[in-house]
Coordinates of C-alpha atoms and ligand atoms in Angstrom, one line a residue:
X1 CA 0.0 0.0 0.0
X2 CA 1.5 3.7 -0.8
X3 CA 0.0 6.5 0.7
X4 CA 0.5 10.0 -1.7
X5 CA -0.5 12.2 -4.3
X6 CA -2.4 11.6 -7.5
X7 CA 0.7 13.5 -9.5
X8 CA -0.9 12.5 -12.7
X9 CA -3.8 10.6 -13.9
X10 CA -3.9 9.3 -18.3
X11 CA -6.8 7.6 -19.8
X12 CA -4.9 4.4 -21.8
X13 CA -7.3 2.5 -23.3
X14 CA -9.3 0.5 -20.9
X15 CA -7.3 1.4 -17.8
X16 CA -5.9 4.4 -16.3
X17 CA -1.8 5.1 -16.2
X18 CA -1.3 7.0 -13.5
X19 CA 2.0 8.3 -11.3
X20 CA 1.5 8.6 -7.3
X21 CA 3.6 11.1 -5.6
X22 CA 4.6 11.2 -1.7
X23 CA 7.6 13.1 -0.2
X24 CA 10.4 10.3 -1.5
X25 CA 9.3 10.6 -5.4
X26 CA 7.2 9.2 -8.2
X27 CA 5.9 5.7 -8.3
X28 CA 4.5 4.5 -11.9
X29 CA 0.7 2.7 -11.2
X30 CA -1.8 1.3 -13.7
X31 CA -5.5 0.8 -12.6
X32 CA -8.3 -0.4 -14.0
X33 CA -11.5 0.2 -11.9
X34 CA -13.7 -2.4 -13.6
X35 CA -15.3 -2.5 -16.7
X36 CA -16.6 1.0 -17.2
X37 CA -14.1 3.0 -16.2
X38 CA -15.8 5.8 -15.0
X39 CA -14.3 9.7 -13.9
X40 CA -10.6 9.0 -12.2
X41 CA -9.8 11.2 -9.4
X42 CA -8.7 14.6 -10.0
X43 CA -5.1 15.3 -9.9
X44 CA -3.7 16.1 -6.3
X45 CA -6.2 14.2 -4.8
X46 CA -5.0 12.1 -1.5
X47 CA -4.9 8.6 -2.2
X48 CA -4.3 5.2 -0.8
X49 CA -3.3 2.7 -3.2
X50 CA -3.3 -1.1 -2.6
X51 CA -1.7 -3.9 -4.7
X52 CA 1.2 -6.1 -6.3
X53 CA 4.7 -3.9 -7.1
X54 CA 5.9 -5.6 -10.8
X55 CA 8.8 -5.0 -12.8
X56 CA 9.1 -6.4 -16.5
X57 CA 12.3 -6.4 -18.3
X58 CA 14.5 -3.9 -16.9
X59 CA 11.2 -1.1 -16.6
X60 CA 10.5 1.2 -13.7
X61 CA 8.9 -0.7 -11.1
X62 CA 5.2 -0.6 -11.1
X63 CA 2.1 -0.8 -8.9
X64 CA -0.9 -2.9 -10.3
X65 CA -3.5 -1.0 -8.3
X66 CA -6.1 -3.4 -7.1
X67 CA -7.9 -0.9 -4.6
X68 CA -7.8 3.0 -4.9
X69 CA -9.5 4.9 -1.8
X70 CA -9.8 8.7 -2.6
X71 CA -9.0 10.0 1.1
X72 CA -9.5 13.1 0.1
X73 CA -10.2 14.9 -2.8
X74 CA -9.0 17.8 -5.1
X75 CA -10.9 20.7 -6.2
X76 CA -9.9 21.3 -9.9
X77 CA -8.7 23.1 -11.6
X78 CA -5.5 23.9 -9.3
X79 CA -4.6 27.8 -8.8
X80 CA -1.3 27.1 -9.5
X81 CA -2.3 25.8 -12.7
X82 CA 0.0 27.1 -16.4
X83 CA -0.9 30.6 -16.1
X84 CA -1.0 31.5 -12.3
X85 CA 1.2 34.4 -11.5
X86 CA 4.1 34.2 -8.6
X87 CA 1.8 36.0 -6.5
X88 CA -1.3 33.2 -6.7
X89 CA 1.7 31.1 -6.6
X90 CA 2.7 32.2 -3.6
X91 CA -1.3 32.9 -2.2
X92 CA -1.2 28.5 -2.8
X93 CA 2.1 28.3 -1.5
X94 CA 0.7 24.6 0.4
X95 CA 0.2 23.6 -3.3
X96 CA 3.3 25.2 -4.7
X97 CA 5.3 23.0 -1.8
X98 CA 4.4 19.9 -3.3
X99 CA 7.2 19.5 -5.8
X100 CA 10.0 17.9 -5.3
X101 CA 12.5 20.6 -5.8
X102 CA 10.5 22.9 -3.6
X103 CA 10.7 20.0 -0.9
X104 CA 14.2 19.4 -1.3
X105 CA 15.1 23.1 -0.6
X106 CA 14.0 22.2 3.0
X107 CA 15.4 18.9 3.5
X108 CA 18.6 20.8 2.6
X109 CA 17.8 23.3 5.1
X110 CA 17.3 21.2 7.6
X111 CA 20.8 18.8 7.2
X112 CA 22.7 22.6 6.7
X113 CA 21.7 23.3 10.4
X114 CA 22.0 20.3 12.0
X115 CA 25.7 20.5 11.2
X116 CA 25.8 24.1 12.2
X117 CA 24.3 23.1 15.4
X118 CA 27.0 19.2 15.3
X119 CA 29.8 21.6 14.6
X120 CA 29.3 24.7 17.0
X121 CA 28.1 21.7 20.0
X122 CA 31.5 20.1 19.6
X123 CA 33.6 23.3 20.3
X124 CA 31.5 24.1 23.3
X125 CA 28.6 26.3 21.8
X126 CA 25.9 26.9 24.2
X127 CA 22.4 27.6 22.4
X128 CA 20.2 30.4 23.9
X129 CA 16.9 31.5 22.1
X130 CA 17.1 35.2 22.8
X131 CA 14.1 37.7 23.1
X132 CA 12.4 38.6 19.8
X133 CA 10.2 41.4 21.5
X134 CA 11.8 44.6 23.3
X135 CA 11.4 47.5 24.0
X136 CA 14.5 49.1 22.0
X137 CA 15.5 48.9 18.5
X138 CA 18.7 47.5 17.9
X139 CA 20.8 50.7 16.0
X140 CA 19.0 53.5 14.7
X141 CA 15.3 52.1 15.6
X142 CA 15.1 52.9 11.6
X143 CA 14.3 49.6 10.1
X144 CA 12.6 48.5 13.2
X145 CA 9.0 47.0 13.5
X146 CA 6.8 48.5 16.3
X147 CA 4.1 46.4 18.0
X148 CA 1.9 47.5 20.4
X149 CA 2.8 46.4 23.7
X150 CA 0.6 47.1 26.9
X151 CA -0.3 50.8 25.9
X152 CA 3.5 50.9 24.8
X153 CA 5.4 51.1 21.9
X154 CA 8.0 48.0 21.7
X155 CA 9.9 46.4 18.8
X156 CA 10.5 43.5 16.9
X157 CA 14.0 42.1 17.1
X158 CA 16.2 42.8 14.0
X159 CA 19.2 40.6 15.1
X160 CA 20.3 38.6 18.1
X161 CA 23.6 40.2 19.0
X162 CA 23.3 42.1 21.6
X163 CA 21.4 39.2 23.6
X164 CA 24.5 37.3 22.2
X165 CA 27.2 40.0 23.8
X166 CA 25.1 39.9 26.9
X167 CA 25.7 36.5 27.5
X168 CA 29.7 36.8 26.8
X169 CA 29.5 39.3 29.7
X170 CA 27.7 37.2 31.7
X171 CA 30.5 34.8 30.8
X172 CA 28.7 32.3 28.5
X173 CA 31.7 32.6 26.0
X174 CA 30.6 30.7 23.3
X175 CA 27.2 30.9 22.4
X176 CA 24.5 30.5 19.2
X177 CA 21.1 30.8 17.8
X178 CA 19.3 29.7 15.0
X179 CA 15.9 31.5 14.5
X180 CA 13.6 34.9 13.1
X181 CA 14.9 38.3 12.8
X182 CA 12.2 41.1 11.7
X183 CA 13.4 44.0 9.4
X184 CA 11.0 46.7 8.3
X185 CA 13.2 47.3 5.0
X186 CA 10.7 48.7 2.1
X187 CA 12.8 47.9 -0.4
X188 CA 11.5 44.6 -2.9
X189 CA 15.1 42.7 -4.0
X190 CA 15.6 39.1 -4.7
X191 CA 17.7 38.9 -1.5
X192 CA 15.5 40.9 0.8
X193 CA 12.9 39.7 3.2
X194 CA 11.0 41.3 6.3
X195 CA 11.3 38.1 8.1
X196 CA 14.2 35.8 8.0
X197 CA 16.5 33.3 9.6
X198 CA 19.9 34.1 11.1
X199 CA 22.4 31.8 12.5
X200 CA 24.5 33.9 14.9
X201 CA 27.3 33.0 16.7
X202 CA 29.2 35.1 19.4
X203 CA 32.4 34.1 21.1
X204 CA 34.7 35.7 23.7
X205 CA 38.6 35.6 24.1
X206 CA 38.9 36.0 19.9
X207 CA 42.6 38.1 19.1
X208 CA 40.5 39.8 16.5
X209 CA 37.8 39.2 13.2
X210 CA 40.6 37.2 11.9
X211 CA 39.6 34.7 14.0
X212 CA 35.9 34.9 13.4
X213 CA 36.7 34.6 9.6
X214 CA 38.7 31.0 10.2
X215 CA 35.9 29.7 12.9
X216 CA 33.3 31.0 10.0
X217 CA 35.2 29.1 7.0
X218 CA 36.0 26.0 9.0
X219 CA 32.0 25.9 10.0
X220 CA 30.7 26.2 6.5
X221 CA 33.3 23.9 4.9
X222 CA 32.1 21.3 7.5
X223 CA 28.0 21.8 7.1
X224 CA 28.4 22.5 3.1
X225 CA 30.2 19.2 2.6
X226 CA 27.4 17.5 5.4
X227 CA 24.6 18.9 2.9
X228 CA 27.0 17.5 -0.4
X229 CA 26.9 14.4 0.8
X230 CA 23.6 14.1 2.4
X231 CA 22.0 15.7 -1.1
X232 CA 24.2 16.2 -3.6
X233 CA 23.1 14.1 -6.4
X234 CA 19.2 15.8 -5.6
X235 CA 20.6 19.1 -5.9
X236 CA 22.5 18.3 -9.3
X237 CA 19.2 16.7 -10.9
X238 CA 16.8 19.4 -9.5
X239 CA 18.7 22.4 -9.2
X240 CA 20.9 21.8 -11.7
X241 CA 24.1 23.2 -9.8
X242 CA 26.9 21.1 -7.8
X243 CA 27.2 21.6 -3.9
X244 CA 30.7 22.0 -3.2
X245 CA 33.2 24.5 -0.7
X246 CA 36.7 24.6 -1.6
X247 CA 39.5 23.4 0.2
X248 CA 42.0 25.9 -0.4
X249 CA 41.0 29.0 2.1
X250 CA 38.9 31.7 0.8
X251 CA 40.0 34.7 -0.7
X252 CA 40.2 38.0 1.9
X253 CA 40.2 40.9 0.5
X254 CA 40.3 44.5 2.0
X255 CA 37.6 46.8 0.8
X256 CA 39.6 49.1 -0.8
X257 CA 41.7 46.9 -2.7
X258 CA 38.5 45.0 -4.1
X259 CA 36.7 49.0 -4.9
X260 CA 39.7 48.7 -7.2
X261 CA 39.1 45.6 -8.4
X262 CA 35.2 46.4 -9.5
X263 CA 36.4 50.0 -10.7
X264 CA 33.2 52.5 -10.4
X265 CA 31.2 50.5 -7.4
X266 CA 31.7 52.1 -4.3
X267 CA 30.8 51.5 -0.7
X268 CA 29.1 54.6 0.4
X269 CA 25.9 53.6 -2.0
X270 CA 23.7 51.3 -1.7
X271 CA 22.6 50.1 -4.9
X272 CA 26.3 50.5 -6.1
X273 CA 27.2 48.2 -3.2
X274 CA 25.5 45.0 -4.5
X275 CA 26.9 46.1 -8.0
X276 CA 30.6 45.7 -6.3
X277 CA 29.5 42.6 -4.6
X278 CA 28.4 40.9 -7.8
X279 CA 31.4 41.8 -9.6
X280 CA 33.5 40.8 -6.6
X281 CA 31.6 37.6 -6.5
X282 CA 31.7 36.9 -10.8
X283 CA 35.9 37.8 -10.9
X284 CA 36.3 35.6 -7.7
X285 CA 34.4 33.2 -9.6
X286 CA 37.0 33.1 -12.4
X287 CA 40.4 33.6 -10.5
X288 CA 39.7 30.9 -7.9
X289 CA 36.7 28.8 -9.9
X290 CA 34.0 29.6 -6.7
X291 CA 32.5 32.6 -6.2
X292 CA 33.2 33.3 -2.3
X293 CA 35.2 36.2 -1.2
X294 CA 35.7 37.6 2.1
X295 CA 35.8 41.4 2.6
X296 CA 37.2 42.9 4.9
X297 CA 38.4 46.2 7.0
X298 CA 36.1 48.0 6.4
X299 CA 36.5 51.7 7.5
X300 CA 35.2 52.5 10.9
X301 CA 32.6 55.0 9.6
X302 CA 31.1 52.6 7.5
X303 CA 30.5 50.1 10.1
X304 CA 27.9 50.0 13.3
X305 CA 29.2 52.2 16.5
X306 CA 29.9 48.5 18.4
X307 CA 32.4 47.5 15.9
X308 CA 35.8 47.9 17.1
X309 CA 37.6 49.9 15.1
X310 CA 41.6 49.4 14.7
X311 CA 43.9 51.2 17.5
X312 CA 45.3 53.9 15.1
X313 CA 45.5 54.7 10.9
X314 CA 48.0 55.3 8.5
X315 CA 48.3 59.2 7.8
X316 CA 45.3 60.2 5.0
X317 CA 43.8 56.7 5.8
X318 CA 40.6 56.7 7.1
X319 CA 40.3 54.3 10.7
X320 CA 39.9 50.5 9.9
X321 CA 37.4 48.4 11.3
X322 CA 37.5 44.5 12.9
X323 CA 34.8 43.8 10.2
X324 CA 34.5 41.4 7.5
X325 CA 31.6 40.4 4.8
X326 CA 31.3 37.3 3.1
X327 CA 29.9 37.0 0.1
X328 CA 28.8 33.9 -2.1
X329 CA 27.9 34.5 -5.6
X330 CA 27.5 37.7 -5.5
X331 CA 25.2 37.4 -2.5
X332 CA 26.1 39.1 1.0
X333 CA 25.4 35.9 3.3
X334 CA 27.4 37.1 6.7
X335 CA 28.4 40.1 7.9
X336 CA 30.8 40.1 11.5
X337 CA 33.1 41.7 13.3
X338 CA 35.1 42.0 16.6
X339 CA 32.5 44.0 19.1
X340 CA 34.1 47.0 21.1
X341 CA 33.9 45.7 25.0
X342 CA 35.5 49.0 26.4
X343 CA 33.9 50.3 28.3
X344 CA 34.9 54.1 27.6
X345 CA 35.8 53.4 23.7
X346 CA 32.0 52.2 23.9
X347 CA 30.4 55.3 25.7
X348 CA 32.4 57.3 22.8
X349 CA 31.3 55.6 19.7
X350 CA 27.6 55.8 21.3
X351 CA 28.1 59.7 21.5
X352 CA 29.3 60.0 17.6
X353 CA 27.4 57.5 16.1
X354 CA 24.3 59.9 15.5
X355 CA 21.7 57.8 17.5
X356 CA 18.8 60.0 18.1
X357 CA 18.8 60.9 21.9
X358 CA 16.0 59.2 22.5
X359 CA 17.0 55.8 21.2
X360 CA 20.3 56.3 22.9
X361 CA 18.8 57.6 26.7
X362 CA 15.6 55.0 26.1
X363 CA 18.1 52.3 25.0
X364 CA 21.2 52.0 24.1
X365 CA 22.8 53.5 27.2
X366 CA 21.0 51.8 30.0
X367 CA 21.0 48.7 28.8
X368 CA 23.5 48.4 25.9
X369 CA 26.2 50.2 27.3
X370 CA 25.4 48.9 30.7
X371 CA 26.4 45.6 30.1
X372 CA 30.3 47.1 29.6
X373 CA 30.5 48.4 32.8
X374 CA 30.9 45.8 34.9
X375 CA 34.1 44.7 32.4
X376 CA 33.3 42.3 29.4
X377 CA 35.7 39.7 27.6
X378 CA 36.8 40.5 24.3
X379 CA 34.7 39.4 21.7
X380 CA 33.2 39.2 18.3
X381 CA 30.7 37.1 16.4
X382 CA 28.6 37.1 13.1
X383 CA 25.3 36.4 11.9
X384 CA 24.8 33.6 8.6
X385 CA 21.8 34.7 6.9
X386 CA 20.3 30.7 5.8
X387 CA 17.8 32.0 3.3
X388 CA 20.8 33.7 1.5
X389 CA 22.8 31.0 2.1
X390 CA 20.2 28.4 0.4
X391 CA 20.0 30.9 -2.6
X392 CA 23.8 30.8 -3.1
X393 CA 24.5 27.4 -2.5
X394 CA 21.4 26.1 -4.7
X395 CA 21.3 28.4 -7.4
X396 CA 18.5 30.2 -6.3
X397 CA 16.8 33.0 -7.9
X398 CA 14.7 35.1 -5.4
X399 CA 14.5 34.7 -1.3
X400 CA 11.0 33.7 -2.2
X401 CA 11.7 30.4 -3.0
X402 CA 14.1 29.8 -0.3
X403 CA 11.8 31.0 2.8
X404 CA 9.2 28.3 3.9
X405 CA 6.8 31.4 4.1
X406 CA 7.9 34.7 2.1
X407 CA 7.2 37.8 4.0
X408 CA 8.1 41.0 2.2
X409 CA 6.8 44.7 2.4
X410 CA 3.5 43.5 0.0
X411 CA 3.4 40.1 1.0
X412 CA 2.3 38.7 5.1
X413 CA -0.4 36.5 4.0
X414 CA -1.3 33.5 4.2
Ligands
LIG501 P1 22.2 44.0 3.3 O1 23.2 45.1 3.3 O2 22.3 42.9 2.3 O3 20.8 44.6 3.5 P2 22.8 43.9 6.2 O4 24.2 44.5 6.1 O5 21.7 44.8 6.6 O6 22.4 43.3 4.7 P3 23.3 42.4 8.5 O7 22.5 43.4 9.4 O8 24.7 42.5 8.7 O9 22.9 42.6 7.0 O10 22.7 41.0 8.7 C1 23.5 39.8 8.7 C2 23.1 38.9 7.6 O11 21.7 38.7 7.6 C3 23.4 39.3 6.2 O12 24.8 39.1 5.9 C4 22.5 38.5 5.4 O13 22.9 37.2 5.2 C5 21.2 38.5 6.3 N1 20.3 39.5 5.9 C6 20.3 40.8 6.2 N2 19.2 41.5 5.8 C7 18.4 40.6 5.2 C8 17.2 40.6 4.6 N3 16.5 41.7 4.6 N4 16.6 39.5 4.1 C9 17.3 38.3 4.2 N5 18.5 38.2 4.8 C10 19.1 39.3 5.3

């Protein structure tokens, strides 16, 4: 007996050809009701199919149905049907789920974090599930979603990390999450969602991002080649790219020396800063045959006022960060840094990095800055963005396909 989907349903002759469908593939079936043969089942319907498996000379396996219950039927026609546009696509996403490839891009998700989660466990990671409600928003309180809370205003969490550097004062040193992180970003790009999922990791006693960059590399070689191995062949036939992380170390390339390398594209803009990243991403692609390419210091201005900036620069230079990007074809999938844990370099970044007062005195200072006081480990960590990372290392097209649920500035339903 095999329990599935009618996937497809042909009239041949005086008995019906059809393909059942469940989570592990296609199974080739020929039924013959009775004499008349009546309507078949719609396609989609639930089925339970009884009878005798037969091969004949070398063909597919098939099932000689003897019994066919309809456990539950399927409206026709399908709204997902030739025609239906991504957005009714995504309106029937339950239906749009049921292909294989769609499947797979889960099955891969969930092997990618289970070695995250093997690797990090076997150098002492603890795992906290940090707050996704507060009452601050984490930098500027721009890209922030507000929910009403009480008869006050509160905020949806748009990353982990300060939960994270709260726990490497309290001594945790080693610590990681995999779960949601809420931006209120209007902007519509393939690579942008309001609602995604971050693997962060933050870890004390670190000499600098250096360090973050090897413990990053070493992580991903380790889950990439658990999802190769675990999928590979799958991803080849369905997503017609091959799964693999090299074994040579990744490229690391200061931001100004790669603005050289991509010419025109320059930091300060936006748009122009996924323009440097793809052309980073295509020439890493054809000096070292995959497109991954660490960037790093970054200057100081560019980055958030917790970064830890380098002690002094070169005359004319402006100030270095502790930062570092990582992209994947084309595709920024981390972003890290070593985190400022002085307690006075900490109060003075706060005071020039143009926080409005209010975020800063509601905030930042009491319980931000507050953690520093009472003396902090040095420390650093970075954040893995797995939808972006799914897009890269499948060949993805859009953030849409690699989210279970897509939730962008037109799109929280269903
Ligand atoms: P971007 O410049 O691409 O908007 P960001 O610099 O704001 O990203 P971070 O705040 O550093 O990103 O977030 C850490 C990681 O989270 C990024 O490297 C990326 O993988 C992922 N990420 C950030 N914003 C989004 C988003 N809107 N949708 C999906 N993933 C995101």
């Amino acid at each position: 007996m095999v329990r599935g989907w009618l996937d497809r349903v042909r009239r041949s002759k005086d008995l019906y050809r059809l393909e059942l469908r469940d989570r592990s593939g296609l199974l080739e079936a020929v039924w013959q009701p009775g004499n008349d043969l009546g309507d078949p089942p719609s396609p989609e319907s639930v089925v339970r199919a009884t009878g005798l498996l037969r091969r004949a000379n070398g063909n597919p396996v098939q099932l000689h149905v003897e019994e066919l219950e309809v456990v539950a039927p399927a409206q026709s026609p399908l709204p997902t049907g030739p025609g239906a546009s991504r957005s009714q696509e995504l309106d029937a996403r339950h239906l749009e789920l049921r292909s294989a490839s769609k499947y797979l891009i889960f099955a891969v998700q969930t092997t990618l974090e289970a070695a995250i989660r093997e690797f990090v466990l076997a150098r002492g990671f603890v795992e906290i599930h940090s707050p996704k409600i507060s009452g601050g928003g984490s930098e500027s309180g721009a890209t922030v979603f507000s929910v009403p809370y009480f008869g006050n205003s509160a905020y949806l969490v748009q990353s982990p990390q300060f939960y994270m550097q709260m726990a490497m004062a309290a001594g945790f040193e080693r610590v990681f999450e995999i779960g949601p992180v809420f931006r209120s970003e209007p902007g519509t790009t393939p690579i942008h969602a309001t609602e995604f999922t971050i693997a962060h990791f933050e870890m004390s006693w670190i000499d600098s991002h250096e360090d973050l960059i090897d413990f990053e590399e070493a992580l991903l070689r380790y889950a990439v080649a658990a999802v190769a191995a675990e999928h590979g062949e799958e991803i080849e036939r369905h997503c017609g790219v091959s799964v693999d992380f090299p074994s040579e170390e990744i490229p690391r390339l200061p931001i100004s020396e790669a603005q050289d390398l991509a010419g025109e594209a320059t930091v300060s803009d936006e748009r122009s800063l996924s323009d440097l990243e793809r052309t980073l991403s295509k020439r890493a692609h054809r000096e070292y045959g995959h497109g991954l390419v660490f960037l790093t210091d970054y200057p100081a201005s560019a980055r958030p006022f917790y970064t830890m900036a380098a002690d002094e620069a070169p005359d004319d230079e402006p100030l270095k960060s502790r930062s570092f990007d990582l992209l994947w074809h084309g595709i920024e999938i981390t972003s890290g840094g070593q985190r400022e844990h002085r307690f006075d370099r900490l109060e003075r970044n706060i005071a020039g990095a143009g926080l409005t007062e209010e975020a800063a005195d509601l905030y930042i200072r009491p319980h931000f800055l507050e953690m520093f006081r009472y003396g902090c480990p040095p420390h650093g960590g970075f954040g893995i963005g797995i939808n972006r990372l799914l897009m890269a290392m499948l060949g993805q097209a859009s953030i849409k396909d690699t989210s279970f649920v897509f939730r962008g500035p037109k799109r929280y339903m269903p």
